[in-house]
Structures are given as structure tokens and as C-alpha cells.
mmCIF file of N, CA and C in Angstrom:
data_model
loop_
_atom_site.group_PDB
_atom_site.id
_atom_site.type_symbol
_atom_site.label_atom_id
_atom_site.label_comp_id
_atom_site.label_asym_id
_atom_site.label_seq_id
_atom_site.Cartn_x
_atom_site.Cartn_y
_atom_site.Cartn_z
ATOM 1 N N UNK A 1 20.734 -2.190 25.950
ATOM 2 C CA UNK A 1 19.925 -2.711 24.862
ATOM 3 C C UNK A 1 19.279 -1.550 24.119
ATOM 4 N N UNK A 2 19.100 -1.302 23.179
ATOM 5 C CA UNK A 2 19.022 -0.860 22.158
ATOM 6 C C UNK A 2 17.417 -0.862 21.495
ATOM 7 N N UNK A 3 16.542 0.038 21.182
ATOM 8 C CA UNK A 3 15.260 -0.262 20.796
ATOM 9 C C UNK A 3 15.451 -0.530 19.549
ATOM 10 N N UNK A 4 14.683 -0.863 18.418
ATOM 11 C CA UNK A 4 14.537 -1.293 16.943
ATOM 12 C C UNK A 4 14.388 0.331 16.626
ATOM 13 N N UNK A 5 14.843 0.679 15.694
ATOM 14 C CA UNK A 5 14.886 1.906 14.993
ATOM 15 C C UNK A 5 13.770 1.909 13.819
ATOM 16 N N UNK A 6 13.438 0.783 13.461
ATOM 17 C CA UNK A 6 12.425 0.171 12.040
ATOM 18 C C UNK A 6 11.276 0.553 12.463
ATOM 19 N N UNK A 7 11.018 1.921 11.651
ATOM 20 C CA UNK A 7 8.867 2.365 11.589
ATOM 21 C C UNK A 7 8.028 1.063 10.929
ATOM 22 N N UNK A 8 7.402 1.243 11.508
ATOM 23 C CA UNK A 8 6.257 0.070 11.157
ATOM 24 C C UNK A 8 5.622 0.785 10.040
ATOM 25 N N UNK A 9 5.731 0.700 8.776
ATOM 26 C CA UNK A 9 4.828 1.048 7.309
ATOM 27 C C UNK A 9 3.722 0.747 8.090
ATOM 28 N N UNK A 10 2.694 2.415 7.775
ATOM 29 C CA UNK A 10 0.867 2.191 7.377
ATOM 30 C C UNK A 10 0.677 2.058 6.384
ATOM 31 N N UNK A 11 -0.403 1.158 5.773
ATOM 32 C CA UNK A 11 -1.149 1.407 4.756
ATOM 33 C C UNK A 11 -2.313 1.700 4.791
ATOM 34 N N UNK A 12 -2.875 2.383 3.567
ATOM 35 C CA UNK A 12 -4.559 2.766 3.622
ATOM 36 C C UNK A 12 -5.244 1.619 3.796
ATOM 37 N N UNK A 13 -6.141 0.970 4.339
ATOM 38 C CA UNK A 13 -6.871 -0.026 4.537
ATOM 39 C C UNK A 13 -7.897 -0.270 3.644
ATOM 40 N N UNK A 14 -8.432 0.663 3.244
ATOM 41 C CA UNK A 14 -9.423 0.777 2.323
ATOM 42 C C UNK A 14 -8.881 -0.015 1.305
ATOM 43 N N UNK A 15 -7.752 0.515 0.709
ATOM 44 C CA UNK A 15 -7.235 0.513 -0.834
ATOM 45 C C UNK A 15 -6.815 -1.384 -0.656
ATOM 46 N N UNK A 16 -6.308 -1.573 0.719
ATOM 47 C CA UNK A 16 -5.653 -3.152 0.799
ATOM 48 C C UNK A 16 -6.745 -3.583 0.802
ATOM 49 N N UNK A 17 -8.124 -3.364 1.395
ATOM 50 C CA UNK A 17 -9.505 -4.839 0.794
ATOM 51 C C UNK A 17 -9.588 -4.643 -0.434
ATOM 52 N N UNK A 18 -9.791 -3.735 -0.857
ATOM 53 C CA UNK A 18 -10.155 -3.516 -2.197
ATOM 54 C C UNK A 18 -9.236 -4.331 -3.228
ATOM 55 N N UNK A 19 -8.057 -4.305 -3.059
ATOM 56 C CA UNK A 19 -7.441 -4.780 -3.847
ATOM 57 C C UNK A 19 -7.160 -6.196 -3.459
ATOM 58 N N UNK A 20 -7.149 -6.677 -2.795
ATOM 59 C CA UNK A 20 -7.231 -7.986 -1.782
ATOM 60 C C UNK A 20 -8.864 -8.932 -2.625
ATOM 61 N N UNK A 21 -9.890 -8.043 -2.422
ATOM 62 C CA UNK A 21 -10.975 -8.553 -3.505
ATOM 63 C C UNK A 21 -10.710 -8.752 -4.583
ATOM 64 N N UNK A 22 -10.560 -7.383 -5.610
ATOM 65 C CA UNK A 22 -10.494 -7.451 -6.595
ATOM 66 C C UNK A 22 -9.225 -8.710 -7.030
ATOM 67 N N UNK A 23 -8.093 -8.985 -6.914
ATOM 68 C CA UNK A 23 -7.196 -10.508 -7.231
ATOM 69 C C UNK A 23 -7.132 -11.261 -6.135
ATOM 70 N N UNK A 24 -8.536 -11.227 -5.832
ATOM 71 C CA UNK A 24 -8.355 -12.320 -4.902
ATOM 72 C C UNK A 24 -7.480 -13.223 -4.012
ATOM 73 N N UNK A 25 -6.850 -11.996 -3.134
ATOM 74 C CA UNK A 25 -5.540 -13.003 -2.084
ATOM 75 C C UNK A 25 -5.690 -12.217 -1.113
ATOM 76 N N UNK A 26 -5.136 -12.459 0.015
ATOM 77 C CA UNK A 26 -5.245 -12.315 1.288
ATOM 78 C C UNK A 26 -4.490 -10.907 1.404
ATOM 79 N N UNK A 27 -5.047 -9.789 2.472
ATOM 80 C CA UNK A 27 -4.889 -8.804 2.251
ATOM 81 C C UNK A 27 -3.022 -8.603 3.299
ATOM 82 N N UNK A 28 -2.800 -9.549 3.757
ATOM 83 C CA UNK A 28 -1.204 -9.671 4.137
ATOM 84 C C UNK A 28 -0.230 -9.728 2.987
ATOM 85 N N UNK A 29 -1.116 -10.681 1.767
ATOM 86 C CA UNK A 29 -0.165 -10.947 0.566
ATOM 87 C C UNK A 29 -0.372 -9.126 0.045
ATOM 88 N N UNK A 30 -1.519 -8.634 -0.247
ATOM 89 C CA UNK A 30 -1.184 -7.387 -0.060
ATOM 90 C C UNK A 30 0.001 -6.363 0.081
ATOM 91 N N UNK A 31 -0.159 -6.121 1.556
ATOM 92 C CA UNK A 31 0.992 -5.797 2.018
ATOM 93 C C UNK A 31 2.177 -6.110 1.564
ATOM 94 N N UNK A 32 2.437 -7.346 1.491
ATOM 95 C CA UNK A 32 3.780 -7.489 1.203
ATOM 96 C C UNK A 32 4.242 -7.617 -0.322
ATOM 97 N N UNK A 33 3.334 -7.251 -0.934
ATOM 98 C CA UNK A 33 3.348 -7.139 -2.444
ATOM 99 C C UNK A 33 3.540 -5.971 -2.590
ATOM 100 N N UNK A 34 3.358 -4.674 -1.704
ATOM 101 C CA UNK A 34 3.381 -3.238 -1.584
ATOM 102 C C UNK A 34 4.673 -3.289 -0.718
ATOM 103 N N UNK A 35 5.165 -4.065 -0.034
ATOM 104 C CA UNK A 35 6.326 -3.883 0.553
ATOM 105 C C UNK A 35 7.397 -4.618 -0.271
ATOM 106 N N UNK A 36 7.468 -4.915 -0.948
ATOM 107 C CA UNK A 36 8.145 -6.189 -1.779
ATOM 108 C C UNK A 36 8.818 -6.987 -1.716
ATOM 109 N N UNK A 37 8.110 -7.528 -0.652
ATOM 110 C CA UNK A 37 8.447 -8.980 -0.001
ATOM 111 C C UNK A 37 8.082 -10.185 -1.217
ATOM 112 N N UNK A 38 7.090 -9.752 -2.081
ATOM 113 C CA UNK A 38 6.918 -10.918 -3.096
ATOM 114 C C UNK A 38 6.918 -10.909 -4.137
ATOM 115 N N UNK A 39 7.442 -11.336 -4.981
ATOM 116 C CA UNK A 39 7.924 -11.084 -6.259
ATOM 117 C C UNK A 39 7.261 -12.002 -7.477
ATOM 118 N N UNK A 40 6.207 -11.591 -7.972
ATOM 119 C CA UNK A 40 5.536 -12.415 -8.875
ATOM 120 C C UNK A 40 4.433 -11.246 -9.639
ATOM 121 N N UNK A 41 4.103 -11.418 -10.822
ATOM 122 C CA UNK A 41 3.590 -10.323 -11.702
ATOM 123 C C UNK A 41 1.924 -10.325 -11.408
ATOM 124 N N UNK A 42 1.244 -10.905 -10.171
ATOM 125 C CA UNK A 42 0.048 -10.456 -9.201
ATOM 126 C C UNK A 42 0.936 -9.297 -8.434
ATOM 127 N N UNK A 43 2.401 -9.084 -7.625
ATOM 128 C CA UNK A 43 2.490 -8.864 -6.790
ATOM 129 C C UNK A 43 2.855 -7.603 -7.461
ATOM 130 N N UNK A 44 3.800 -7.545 -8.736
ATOM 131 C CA UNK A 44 3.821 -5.971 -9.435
ATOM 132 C C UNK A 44 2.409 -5.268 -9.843
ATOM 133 N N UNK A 45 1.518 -5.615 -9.994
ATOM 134 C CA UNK A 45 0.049 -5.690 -10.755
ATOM 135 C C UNK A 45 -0.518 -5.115 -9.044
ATOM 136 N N UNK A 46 -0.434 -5.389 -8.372
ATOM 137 C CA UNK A 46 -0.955 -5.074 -7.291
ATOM 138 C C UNK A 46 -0.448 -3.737 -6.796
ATOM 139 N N UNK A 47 1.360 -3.871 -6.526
ATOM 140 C CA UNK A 47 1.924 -2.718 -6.146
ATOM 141 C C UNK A 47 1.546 -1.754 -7.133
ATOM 142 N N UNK A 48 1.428 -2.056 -8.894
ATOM 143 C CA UNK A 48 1.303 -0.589 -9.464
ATOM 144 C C UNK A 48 0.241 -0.188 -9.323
ATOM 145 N N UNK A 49 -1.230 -0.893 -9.053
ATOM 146 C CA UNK A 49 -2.680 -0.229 -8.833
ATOM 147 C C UNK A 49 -2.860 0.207 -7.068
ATOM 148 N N UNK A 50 -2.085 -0.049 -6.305
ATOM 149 C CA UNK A 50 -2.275 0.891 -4.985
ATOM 150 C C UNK A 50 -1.632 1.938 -5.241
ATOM 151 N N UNK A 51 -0.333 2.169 -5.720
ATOM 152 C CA UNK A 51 0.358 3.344 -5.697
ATOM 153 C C UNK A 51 -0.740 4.867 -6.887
ATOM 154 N N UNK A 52 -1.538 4.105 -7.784
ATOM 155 C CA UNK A 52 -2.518 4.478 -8.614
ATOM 156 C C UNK A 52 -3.532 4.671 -7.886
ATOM 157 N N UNK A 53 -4.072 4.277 -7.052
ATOM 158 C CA UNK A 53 -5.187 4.588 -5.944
ATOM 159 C C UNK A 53 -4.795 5.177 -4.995
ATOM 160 N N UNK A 54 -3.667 5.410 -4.510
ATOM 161 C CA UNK A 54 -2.914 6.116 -3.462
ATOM 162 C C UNK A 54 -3.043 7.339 -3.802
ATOM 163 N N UNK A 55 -2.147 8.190 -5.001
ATOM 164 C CA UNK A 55 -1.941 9.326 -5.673
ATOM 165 C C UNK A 55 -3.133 10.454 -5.229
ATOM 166 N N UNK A 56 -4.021 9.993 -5.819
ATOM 167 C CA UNK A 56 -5.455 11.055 -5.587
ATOM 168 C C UNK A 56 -5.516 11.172 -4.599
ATOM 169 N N UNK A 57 -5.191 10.043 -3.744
ATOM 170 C CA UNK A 57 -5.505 10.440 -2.236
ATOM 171 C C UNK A 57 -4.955 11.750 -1.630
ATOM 172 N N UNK A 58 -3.222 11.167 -1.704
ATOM 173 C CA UNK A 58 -2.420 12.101 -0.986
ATOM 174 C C UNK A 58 -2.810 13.569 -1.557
ATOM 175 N N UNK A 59 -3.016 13.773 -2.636
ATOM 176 C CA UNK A 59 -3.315 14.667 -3.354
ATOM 177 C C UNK A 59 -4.291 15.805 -2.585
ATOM 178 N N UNK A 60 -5.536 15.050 -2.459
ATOM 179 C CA UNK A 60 -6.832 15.244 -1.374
ATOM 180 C C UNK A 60 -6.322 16.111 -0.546
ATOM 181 N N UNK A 61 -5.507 15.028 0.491
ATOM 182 C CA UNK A 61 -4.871 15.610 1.600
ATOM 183 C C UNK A 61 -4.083 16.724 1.648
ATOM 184 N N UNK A 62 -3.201 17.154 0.731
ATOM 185 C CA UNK A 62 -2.386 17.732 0.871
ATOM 186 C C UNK A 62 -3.287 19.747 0.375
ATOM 187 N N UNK A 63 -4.038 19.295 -0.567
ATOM 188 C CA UNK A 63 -5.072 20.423 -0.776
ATOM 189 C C UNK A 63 -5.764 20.784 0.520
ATOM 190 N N UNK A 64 -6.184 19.622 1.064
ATOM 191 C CA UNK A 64 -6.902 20.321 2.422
ATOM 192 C C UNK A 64 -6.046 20.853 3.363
ATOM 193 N N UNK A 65 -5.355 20.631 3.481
ATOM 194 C CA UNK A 65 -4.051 20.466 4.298
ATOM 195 C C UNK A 65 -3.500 22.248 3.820
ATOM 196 N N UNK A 66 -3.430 22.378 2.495
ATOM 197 C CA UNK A 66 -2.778 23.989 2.286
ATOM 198 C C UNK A 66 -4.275 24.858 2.671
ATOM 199 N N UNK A 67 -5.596 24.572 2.497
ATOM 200 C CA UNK A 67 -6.654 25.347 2.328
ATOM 201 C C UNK A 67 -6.500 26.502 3.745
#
């Protein structure tokens, strides 16, 4: 038998309440609006403002990260 090869996606947690508040849906619909499991123009509207809140982040990181 064979283990599952499939990584389990993290997401920032922060960014999923936040955005989970702000259009009001459950922070699973979240997720899977960032995974694109759902297809409806909340769920593009959602994926393009995490990947927009994401950016700076990695950004952050990656500066501290060379310092």
C-alpha cells in the first residue's frame, strides 16, 4: 500500500478570517475559493484579494530571510 503523495495546502489564517468577514462566508468556502474548488465571481473576488494580501507578505519574508 502506497501513502497519498498529495501535500496538504497551508494557508495564512489571518488573511482567511479576514476575508471570510469582510464577504461574509465561511472561512472553508474560503479555502476552497483559493483552491478552486468554487467557481462563482465571490469565489474569483476572493481568490484575487488573498493572492493581493499574500504578496507583501511573502515579500516580508523573503527580505528577512536574505538580511
Amino acid at each position: 500500500m502506497d501513502k497519498p503523495t498529495k501535500k496538504r495546502q497551508t494557508y495564512n489564517t489571518e488573511i482567511i478570517n479576514v476575508l471570510s468577514d469582510e464577504f461574509e462566508v465561511s472561512t472553508r468556502f474560503v479555502r476552497m475559493a483559493i483552491n478552486k474548488e468554487k467557481h462563482s465571481r465571490t469565489a474569483d473576488n476572493i481568490r484575487k484579494k488573498y493572492y493581493e494580501i499574500l504578496r507583501p507578505t511573502q515579500e516580508a519574508i523573503e527580505k528577512f530571510k536574505n538580511q
